Short mmCIF file of C-alpha atoms in Angstrom, two decimals:
data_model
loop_
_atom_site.label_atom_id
_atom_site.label_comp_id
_atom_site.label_asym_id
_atom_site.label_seq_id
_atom_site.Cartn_x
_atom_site.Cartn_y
_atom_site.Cartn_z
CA UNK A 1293 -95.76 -87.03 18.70
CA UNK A 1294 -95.28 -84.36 21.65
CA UNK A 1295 -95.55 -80.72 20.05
CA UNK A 1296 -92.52 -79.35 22.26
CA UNK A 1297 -89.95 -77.82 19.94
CA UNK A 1298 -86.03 -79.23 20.15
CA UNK A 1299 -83.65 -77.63 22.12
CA UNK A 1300 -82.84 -73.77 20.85
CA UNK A 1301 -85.55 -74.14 18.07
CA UNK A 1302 -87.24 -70.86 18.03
CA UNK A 1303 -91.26 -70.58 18.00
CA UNK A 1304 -93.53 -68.08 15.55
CA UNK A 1305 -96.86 -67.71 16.53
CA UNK A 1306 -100.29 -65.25 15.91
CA UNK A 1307 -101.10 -63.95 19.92
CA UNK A 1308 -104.56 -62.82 20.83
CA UNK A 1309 -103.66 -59.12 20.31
CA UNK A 1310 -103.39 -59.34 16.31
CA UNK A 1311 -99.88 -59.20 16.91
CA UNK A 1312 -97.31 -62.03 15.59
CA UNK A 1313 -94.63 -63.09 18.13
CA UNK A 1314 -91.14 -64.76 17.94
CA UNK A 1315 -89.50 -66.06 20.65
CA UNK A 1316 -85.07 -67.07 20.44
CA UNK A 1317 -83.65 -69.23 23.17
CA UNK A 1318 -80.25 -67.04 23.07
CA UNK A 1319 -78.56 -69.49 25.82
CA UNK A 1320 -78.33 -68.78 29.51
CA UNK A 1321 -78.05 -65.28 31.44
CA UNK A 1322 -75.30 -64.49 34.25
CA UNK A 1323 -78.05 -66.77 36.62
CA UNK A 1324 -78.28 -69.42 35.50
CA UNK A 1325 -82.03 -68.95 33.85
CA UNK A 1326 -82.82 -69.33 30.06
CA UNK A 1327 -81.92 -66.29 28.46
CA UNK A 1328 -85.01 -65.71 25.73
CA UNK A 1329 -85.83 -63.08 23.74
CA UNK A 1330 -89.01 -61.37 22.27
CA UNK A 1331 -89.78 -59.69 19.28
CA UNK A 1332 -93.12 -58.52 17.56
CA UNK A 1333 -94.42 -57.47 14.19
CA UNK A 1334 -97.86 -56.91 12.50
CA UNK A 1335 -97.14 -59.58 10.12
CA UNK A 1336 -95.36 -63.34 10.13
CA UNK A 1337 -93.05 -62.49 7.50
CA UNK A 1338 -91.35 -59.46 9.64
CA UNK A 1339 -91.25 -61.50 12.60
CA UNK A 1340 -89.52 -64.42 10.98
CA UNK A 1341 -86.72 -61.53 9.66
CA UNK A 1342 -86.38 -60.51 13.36
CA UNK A 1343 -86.47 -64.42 14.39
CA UNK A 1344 -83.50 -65.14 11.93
CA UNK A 1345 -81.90 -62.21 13.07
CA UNK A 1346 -81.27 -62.75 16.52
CA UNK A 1347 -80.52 -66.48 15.49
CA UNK A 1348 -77.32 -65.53 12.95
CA UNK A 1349 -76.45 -63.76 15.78
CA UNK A 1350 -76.59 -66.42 18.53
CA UNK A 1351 -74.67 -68.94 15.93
CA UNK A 1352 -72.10 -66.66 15.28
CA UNK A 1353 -71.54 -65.61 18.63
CA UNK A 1354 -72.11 -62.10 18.61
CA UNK A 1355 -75.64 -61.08 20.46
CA UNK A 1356 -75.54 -58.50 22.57
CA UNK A 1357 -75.94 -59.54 26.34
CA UNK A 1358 -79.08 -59.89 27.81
CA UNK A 1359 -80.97 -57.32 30.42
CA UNK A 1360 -81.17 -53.11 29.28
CA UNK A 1361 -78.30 -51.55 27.25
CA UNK A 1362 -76.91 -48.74 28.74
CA UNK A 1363 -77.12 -45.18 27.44
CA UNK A 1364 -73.88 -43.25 25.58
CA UNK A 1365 -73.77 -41.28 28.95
CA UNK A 1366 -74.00 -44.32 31.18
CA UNK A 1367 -71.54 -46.70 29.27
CA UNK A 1368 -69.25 -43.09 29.17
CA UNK A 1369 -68.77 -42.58 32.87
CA UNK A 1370 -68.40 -46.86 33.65
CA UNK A 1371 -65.56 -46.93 30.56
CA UNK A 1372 -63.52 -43.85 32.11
CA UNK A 1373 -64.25 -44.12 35.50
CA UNK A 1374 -63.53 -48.58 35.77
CA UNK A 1375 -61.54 -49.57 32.23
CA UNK A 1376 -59.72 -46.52 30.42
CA UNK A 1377 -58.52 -45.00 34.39
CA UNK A 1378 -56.49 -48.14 34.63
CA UNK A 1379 -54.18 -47.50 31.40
CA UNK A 1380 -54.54 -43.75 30.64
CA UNK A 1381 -52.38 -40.95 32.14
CA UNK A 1382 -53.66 -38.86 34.44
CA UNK A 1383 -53.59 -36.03 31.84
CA UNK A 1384 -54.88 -37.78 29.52
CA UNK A 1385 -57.70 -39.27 31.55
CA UNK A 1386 -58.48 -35.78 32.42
CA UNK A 1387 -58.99 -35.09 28.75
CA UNK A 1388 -61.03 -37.55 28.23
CA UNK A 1389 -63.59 -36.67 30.81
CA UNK A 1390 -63.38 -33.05 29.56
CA UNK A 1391 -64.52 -34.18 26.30
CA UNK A 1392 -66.90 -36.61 27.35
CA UNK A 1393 -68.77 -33.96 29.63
CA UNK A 1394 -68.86 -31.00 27.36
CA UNK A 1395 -68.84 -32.97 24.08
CA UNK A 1396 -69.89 -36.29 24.15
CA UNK A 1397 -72.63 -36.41 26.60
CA UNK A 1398 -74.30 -33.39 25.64
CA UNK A 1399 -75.08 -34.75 21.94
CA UNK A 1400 -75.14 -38.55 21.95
CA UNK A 1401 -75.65 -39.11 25.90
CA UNK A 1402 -79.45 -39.95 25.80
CA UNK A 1403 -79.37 -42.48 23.09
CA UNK A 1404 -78.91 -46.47 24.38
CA UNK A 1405 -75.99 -47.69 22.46
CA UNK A 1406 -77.87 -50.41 20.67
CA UNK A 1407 -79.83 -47.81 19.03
CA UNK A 1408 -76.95 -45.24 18.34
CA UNK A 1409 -76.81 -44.63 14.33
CA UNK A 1410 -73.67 -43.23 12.42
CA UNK A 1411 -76.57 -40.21 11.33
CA UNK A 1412 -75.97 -38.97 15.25
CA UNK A 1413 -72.48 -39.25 15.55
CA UNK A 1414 -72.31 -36.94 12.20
CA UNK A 1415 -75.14 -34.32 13.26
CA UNK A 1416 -72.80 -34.16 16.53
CA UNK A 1417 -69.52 -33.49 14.71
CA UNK A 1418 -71.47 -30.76 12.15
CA UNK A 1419 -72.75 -29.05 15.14
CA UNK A 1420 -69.50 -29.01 17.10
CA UNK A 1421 -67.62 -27.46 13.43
CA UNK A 1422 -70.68 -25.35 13.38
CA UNK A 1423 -69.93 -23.89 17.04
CA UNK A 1424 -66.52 -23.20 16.19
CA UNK A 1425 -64.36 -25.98 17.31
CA UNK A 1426 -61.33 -27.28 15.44
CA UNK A 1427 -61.46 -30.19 13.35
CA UNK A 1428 -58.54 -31.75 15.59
CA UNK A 1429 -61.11 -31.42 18.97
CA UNK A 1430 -63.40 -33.00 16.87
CA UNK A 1431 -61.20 -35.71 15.62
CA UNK A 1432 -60.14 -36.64 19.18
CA UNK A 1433 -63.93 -36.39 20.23
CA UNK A 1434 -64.68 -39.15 17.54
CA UNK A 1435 -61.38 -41.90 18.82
CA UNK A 1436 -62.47 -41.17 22.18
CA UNK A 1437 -66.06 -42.77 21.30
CA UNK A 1438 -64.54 -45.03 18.72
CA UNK A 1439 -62.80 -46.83 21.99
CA UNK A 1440 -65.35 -46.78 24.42
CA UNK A 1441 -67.66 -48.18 21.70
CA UNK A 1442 -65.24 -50.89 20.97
CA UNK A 1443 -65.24 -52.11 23.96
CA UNK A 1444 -68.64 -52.31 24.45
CA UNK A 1445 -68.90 -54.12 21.24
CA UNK A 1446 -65.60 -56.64 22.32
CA UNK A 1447 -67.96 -57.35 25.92
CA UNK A 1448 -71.26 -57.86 23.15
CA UNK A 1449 -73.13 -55.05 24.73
CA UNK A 1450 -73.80 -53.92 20.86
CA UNK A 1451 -73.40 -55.95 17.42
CA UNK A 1452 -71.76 -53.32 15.78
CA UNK A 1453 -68.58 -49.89 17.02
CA UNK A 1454 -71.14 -47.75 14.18
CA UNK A 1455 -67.95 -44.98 14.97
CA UNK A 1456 -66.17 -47.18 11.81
CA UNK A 1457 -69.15 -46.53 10.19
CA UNK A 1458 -68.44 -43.07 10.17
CA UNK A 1459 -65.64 -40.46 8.76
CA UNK A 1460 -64.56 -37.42 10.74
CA UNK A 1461 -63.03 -34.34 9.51
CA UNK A 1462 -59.93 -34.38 7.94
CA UNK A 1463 -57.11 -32.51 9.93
CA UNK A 1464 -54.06 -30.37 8.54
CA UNK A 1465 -51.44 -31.29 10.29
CA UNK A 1466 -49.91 -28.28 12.27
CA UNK A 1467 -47.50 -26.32 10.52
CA UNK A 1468 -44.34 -26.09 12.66
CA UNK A 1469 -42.05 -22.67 13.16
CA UNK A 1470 -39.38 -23.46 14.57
CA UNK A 1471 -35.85 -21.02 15.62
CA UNK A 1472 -33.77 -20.33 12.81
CA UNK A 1473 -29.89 -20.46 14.01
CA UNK A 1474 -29.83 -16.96 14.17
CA UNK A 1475 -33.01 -16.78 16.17
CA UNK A 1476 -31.83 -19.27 18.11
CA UNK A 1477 -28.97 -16.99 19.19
CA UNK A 1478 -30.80 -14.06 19.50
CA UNK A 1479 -33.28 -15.73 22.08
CA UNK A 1480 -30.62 -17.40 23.93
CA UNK A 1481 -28.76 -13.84 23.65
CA UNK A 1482 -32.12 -12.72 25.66
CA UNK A 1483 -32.24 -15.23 27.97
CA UNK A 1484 -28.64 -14.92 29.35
CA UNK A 1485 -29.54 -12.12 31.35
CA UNK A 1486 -32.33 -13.94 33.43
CA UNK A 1487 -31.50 -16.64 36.26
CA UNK A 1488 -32.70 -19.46 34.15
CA UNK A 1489 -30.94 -18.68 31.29
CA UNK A 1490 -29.24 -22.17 31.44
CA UNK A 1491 -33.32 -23.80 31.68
CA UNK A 1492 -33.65 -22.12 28.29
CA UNK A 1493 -30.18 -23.72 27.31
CA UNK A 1494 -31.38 -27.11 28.31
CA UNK A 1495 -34.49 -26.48 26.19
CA UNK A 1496 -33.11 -25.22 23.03
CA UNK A 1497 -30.12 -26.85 22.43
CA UNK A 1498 -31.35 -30.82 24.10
CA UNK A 1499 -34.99 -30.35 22.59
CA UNK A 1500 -36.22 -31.46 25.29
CA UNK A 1501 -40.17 -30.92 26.41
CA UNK A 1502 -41.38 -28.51 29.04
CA UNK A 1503 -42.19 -31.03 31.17
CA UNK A 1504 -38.88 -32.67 31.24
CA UNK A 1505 -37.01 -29.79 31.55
CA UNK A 1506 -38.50 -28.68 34.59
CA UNK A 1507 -38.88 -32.48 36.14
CA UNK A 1508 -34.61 -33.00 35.51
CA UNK A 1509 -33.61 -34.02 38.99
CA UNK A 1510 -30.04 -33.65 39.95
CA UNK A 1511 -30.03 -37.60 41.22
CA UNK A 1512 -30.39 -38.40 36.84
CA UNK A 1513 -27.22 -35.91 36.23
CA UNK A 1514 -24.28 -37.54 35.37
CA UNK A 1515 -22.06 -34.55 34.81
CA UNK A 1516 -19.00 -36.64 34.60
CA UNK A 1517 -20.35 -38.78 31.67
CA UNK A 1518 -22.26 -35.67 30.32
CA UNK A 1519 -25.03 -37.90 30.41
CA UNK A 1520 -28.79 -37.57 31.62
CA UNK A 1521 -31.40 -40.08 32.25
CA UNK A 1522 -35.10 -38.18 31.82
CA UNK A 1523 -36.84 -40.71 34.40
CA UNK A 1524 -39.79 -37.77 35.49
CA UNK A 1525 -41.94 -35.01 33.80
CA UNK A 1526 -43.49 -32.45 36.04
CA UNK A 1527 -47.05 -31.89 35.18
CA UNK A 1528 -50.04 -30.18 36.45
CA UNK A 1529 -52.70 -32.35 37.32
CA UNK A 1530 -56.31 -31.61 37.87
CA UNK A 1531 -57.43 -32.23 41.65
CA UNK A 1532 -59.56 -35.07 42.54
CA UNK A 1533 -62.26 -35.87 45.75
CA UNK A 1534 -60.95 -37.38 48.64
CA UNK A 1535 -64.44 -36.90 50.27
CA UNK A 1536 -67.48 -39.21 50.32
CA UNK A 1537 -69.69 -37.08 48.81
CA UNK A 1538 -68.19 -35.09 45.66
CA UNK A 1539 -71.27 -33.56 44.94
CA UNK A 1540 -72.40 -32.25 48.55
CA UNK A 1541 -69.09 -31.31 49.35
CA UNK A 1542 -68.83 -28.15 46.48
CA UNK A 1543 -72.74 -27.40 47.00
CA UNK A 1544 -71.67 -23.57 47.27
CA UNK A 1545 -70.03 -23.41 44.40
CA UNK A 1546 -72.67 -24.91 42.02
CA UNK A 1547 -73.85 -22.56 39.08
CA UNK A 1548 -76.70 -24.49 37.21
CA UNK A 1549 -78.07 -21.35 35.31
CA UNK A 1550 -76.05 -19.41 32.51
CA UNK A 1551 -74.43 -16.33 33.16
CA UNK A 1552 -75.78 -13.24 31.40
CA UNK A 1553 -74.75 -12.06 28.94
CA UNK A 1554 -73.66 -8.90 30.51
CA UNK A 1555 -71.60 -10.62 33.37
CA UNK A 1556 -68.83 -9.23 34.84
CA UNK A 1557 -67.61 -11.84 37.19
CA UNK A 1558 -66.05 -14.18 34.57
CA UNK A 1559 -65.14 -11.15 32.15
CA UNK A 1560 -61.06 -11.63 32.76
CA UNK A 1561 -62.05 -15.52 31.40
CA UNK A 1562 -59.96 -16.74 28.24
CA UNK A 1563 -62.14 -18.48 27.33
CA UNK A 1564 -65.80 -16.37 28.48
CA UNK A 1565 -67.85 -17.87 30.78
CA UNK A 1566 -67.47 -21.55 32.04
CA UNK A 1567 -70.63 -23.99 31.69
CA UNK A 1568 -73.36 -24.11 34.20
CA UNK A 1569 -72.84 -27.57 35.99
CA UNK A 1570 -74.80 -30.94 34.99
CA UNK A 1571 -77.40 -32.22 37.99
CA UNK A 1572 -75.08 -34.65 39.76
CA UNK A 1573 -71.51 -32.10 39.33
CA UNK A 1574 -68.80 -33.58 41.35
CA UNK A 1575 -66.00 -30.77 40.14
CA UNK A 1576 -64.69 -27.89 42.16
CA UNK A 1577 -62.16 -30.70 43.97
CA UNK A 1578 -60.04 -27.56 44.15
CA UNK A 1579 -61.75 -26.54 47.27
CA UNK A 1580 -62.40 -29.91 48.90
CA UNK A 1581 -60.42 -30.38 52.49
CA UNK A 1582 -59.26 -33.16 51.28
CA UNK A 1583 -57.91 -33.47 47.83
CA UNK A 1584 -55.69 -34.88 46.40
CA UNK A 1585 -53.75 -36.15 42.77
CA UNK A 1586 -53.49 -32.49 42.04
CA UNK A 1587 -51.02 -29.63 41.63
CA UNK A 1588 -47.67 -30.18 40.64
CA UNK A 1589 -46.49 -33.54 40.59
CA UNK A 1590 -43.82 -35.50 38.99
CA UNK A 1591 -44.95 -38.49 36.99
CA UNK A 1592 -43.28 -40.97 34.76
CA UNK A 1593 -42.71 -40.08 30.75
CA UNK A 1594 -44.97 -41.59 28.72
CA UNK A 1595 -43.14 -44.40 26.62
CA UNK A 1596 -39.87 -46.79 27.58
CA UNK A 1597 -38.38 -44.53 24.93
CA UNK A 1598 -38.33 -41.14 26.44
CA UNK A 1599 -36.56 -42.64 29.50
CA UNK A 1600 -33.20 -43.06 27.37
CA UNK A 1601 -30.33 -41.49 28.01
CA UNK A 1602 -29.27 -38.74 26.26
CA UNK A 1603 -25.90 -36.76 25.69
CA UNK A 1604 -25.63 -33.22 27.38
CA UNK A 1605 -23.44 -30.94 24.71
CA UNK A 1606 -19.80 -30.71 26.71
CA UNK A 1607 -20.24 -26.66 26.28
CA UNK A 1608 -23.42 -27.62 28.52
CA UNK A 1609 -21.60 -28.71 31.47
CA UNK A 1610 -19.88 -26.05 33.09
CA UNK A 1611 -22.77 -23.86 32.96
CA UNK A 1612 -24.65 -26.76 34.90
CA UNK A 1613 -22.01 -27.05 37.49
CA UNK A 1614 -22.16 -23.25 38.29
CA UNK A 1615 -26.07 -23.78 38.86
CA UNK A 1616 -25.60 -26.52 41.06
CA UNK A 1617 -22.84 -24.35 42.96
CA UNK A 1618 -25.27 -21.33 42.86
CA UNK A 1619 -28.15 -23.72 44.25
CA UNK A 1620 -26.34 -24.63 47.42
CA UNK A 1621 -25.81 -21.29 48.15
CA UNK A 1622 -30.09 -20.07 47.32
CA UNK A 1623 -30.52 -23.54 50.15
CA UNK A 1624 -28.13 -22.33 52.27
CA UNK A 1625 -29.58 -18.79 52.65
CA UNK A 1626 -33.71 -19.90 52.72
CA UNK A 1627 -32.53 -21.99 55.62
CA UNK A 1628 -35.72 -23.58 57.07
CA UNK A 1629 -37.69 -22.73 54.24
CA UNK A 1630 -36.06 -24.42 51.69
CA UNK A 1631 -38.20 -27.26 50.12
CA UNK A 1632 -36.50 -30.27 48.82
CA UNK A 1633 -37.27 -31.26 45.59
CA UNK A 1634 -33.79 -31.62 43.76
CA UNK A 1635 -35.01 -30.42 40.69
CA UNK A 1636 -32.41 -28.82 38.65
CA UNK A 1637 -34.42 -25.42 38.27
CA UNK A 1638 -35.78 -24.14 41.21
CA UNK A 1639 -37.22 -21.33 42.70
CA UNK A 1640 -35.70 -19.49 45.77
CA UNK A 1641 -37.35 -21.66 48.34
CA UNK A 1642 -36.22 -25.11 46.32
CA UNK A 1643 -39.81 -25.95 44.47
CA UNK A 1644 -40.01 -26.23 41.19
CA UNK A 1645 -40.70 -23.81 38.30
CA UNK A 1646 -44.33 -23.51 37.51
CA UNK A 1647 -45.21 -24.46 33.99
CA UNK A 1648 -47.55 -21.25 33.58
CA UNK A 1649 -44.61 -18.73 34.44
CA UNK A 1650 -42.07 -20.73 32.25
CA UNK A 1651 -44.18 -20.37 29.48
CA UNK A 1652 -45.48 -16.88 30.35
CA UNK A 1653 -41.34 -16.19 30.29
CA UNK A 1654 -40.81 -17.39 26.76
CA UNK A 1655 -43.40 -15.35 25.41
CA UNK A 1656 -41.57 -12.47 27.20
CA UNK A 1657 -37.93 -13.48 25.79
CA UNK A 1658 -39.40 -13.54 22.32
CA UNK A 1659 -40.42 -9.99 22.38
CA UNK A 1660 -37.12 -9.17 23.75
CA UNK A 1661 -35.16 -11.06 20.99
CA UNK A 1662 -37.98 -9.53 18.44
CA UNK A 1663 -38.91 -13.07 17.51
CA UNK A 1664 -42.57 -13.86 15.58
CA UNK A 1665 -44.90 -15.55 18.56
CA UNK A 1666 -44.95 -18.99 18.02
CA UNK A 1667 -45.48 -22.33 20.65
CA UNK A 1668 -43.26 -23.63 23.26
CA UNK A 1669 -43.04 -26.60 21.78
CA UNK A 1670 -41.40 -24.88 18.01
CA UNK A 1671 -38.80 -22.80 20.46
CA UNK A 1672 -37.86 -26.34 21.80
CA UNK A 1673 -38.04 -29.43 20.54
CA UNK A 1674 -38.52 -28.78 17.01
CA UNK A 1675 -35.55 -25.94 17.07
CA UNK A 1676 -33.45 -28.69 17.93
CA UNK A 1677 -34.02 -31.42 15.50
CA UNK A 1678 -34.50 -28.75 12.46
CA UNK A 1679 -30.75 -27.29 13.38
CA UNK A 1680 -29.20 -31.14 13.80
CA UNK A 1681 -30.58 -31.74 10.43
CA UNK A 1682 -28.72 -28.25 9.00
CA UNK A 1683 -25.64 -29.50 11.01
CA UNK A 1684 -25.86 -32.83 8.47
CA UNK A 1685 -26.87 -35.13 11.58
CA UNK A 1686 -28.29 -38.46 9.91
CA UNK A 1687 -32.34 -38.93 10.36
CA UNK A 1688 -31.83 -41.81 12.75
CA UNK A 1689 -29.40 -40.24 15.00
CA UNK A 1690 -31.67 -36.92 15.61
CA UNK A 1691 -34.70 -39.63 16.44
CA UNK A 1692 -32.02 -41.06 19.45
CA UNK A 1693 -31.66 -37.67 20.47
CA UNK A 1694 -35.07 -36.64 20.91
CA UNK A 1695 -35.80 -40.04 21.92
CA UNK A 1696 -39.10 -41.06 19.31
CA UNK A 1697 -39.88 -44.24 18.59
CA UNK A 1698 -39.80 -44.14 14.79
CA UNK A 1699 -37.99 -42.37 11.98
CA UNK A 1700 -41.43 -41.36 10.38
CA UNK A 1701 -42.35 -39.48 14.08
CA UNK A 1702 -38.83 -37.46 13.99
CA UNK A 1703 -39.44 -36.38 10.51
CA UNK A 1704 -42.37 -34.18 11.18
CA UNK A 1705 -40.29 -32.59 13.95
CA UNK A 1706 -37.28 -31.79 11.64
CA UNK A 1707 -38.68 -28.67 9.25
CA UNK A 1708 -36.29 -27.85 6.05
CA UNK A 1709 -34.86 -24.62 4.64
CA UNK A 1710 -35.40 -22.62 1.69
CA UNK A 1711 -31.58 -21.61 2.30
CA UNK A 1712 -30.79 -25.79 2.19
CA UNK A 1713 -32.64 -25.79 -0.77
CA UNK A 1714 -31.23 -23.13 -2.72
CA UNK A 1715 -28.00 -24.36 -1.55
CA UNK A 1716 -28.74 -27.71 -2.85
CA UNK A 1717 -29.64 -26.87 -5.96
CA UNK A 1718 -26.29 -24.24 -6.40
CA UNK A 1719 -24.61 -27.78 -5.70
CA UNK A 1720 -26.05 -29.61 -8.42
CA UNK A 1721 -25.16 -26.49 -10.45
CA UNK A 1722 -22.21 -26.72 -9.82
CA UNK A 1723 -21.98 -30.84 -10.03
CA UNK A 1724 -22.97 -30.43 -14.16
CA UNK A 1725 -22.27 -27.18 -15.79
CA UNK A 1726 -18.33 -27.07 -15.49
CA UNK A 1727 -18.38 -30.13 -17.68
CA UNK A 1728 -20.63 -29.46 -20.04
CA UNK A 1729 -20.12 -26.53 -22.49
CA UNK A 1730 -22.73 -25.17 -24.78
CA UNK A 1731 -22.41 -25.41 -28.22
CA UNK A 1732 -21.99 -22.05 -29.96
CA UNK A 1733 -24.95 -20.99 -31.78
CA UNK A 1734 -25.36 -19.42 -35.43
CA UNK A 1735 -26.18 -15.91 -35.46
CA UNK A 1736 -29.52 -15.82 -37.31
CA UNK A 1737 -29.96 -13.42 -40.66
CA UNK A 1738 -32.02 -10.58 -39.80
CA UNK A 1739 -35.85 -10.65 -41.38
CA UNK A 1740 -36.19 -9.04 -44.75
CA UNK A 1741 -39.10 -6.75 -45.54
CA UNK A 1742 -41.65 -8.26 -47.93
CA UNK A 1743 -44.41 -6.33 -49.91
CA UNK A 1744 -47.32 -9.14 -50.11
CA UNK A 1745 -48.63 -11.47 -47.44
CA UNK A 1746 -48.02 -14.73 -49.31
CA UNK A 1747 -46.81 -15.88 -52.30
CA UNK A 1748 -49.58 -17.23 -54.38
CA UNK A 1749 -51.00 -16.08 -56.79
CA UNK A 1750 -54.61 -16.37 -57.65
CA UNK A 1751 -54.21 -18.50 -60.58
CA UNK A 1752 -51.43 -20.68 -58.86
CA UNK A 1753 -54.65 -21.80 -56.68
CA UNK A 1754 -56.94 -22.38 -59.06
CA UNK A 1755 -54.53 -24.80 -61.08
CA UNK A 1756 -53.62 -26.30 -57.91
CA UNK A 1757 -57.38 -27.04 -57.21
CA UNK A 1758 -57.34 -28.27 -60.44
CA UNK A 1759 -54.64 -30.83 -59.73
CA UNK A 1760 -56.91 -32.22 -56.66
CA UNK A 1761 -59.46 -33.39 -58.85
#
């Protein structure tokens, strides 16, 4: 009988280094060749564990691919830069390689992903907590692994996404502040006597975002049907390359070593000093002579949703036509230098507002209304759907207006009242106690004095224990 094994049979055997040595036919690599795998042990018993193994996972389909695994930090830059840059927004992408360079990389980046356990995705998120970052930065930190890892376990680069495997921190979810009515009025009251008063009327009363209000294109205004169709946002975008050679092409601007701690160059920074840069940096695109993607640009809303229609308030509309009358007149007098943009709120020369000044502005017309600080996003959007919901708007109607995809999404935006609840309650009041009237109630007899503290007697005991017996 011929001692070659049948097809796929793996082979166990004692080598001439002391060592025991198991050998898996997995199947065939991208080549064409036999695609075989070796493991080693000091004993026959471990070996045949690895052995069986690698076979469960060659029956049940799910061995990792043949040839090296990548690291964290080399499976990191292929996801973003060839899979995740063909779905996500450009803002979004942008956060993800912000996250991935000062986050990810940093803690995980050296490890190969076979060999990543949950223990180092938990040491990573108690050392980001203990630096002082939020548990929501964290949070997104972890789903932005959690997908790339999925995909590499989907292509069977690993056997197992060990980001399930692990819990991150739990986050609050952010407690919203929006405008009362009265504050409402009082801002608006403020913002009358600026130029883009009506940009803050837009914003307020519509609830629409920043980026919507200052993307609204006269071509989407149907003043006639009070009507307006939010087909672009305008967002800042970071700027990308356009040269061969990111890294060569920002060489000046390099900074590899840490500041000092007694610099003065970066002292006006928010946020201190910025990182020194990793040994291949390909940022600074700001200063390349030929960038591009960046600045101001108008891009598409995010979901089919937020490019519904939605109702402009008739008080809205005359206010509207006297900025499109004043407009013409600002294009008329830059002349030359008017840039066409046909954005509803413009500067002098015709571009539009920048997002930094608009919100450097509200800051300023809360301190004239002598408003609390609070975000953008509370003076806006959430004003509006909390005041619909005063104004007895149904749930579902107030999710058409600010155009979410699900009743569960608009609640969060729509904050109640302790004057709705008191008012509530004075109704419910008033719903039962005009119909039901109180009995009267006996006056009780006053208490009498008495001379001992109880009534017994010793001898009335003593019978009485008597009785018990």
């Amino acid at each position: 009988m011929s001692p070659r094994k049948p097809n796929m049979e793996s082979s166990i055997y004692l080598g001439s280094d002391g060592l025991w040595h198991g050998r898996v036919t997995m199947g065939v690599k991208s080549d064409g060749s036999p695609d075989r795998r070796h493991r080693t042990a000091r004993t026959e018993a471990e070996v045949t564990r690895k052995v069986r193994t690698l076979e469960k996972l060659r029956d049940e389909q799910r061995a990792p691919k043949a040839g090296r695994v990548p690291t964290v930090q080399q499976w990191m830059e292929t996801y973003l830069t060839t899979i995740a840059s063909l779905k996500l927004k450009p803002r979004s992408l942008d956060d993800y390689w912000s996250k991935t360079r000062n986050d990810i990389i940093p803690g995980i980046g050296q490890h190969r992903l076979n060999k990543l356990e949950p223990e180092h995705l938990e040491t990573m998120y108690a050392a980001m907590l203990r630096e002082g970052h939020a548990p929501s930065h964290v949070l997104k930190v972890h789903r932005i692994l959690s997908r790339a890892l999925k995909i590499a376990h989907r292509r069977r680069m690993i056997v197992e996404n060990v980001a399930t495997l692990v819990d991150p921190p739990t986050v609050d979810e952010t407690e919203t502040n929006p405008f009362t009515q009265d504050e409402a009025r009082a801002f608006l009251e403020a913002a009358a006597k600026r130029p883009t008063f009506v940009r803050w009327l837009v914003g307020v009363g519509m609830g629409f975002r920043q980026g919507e209000t200052l993307g609204m294109r006269w071509k989407y205004v149907d003043l006639d049907a009070a009507l307006f169709h939010p087909r672009w946002q305008l967002q800042r975008l970071t700027w990308r390359h356009g040269c061969s050679d990111p890294h060569a092409c920002a060489e000046r601007l390099h900074r590899f070593e840490p500041c000092p701690p007694s610099c003065t160059i970066h002292k006006g920074y928010k946020r201190g000093c910025p990182k020194p840069c990793g040994k291949t940096c390909t940022k600074h695109a700001s200063t390349c002579p030929e960038r591009k993607d960046g600045g101001l640009v108008f891009t598409r809303p995010k979901t089919k949703k937020s490019r519904e229609p939605v109702p402009i308030p008739p008080p809205f509309v005359p206010p509207l036509r006297e900025l499109r009358a004043l407009q013409e007149q600002e294009r008329a007098a830059a002349g030359e230098l008017w840039q066409e943009h046909d954005v509803l709120f413009a500067r002098p020369d015709g571009r539009p507002l920048d997002p930094r000044q608009d919100w450097e502005e509200f800051k300023e017309l809360l301190e004239e209304a002598e408003i609390d600080d609070r975000r953008l996003y509370d003076g806006s959007r959430h004003t509006a759907g909390t005041i619909l919901n005063e104004l007895g708007v149904p749930l579902v109607t107030i999710m058409e207006i600010l155009r979410h995809t699900q009743v569960t999404q608009t609640r969060r935006y729509v904050k109640g009242r302790s004057e709705q609840s008191m008012d509530a309650m004075r109704r419910m009041g008033e719903a039962f106690l005009p119909q039901i009237q109180p009995k009267p109630v006996a006056p009780t007899r006053p208490p009498t004095e008495t001379r001992t503290e109880t009534s017994d007697t010793r001898a009335a005991r003593a019978r009485l224990r008597r009785r018990v017996r």
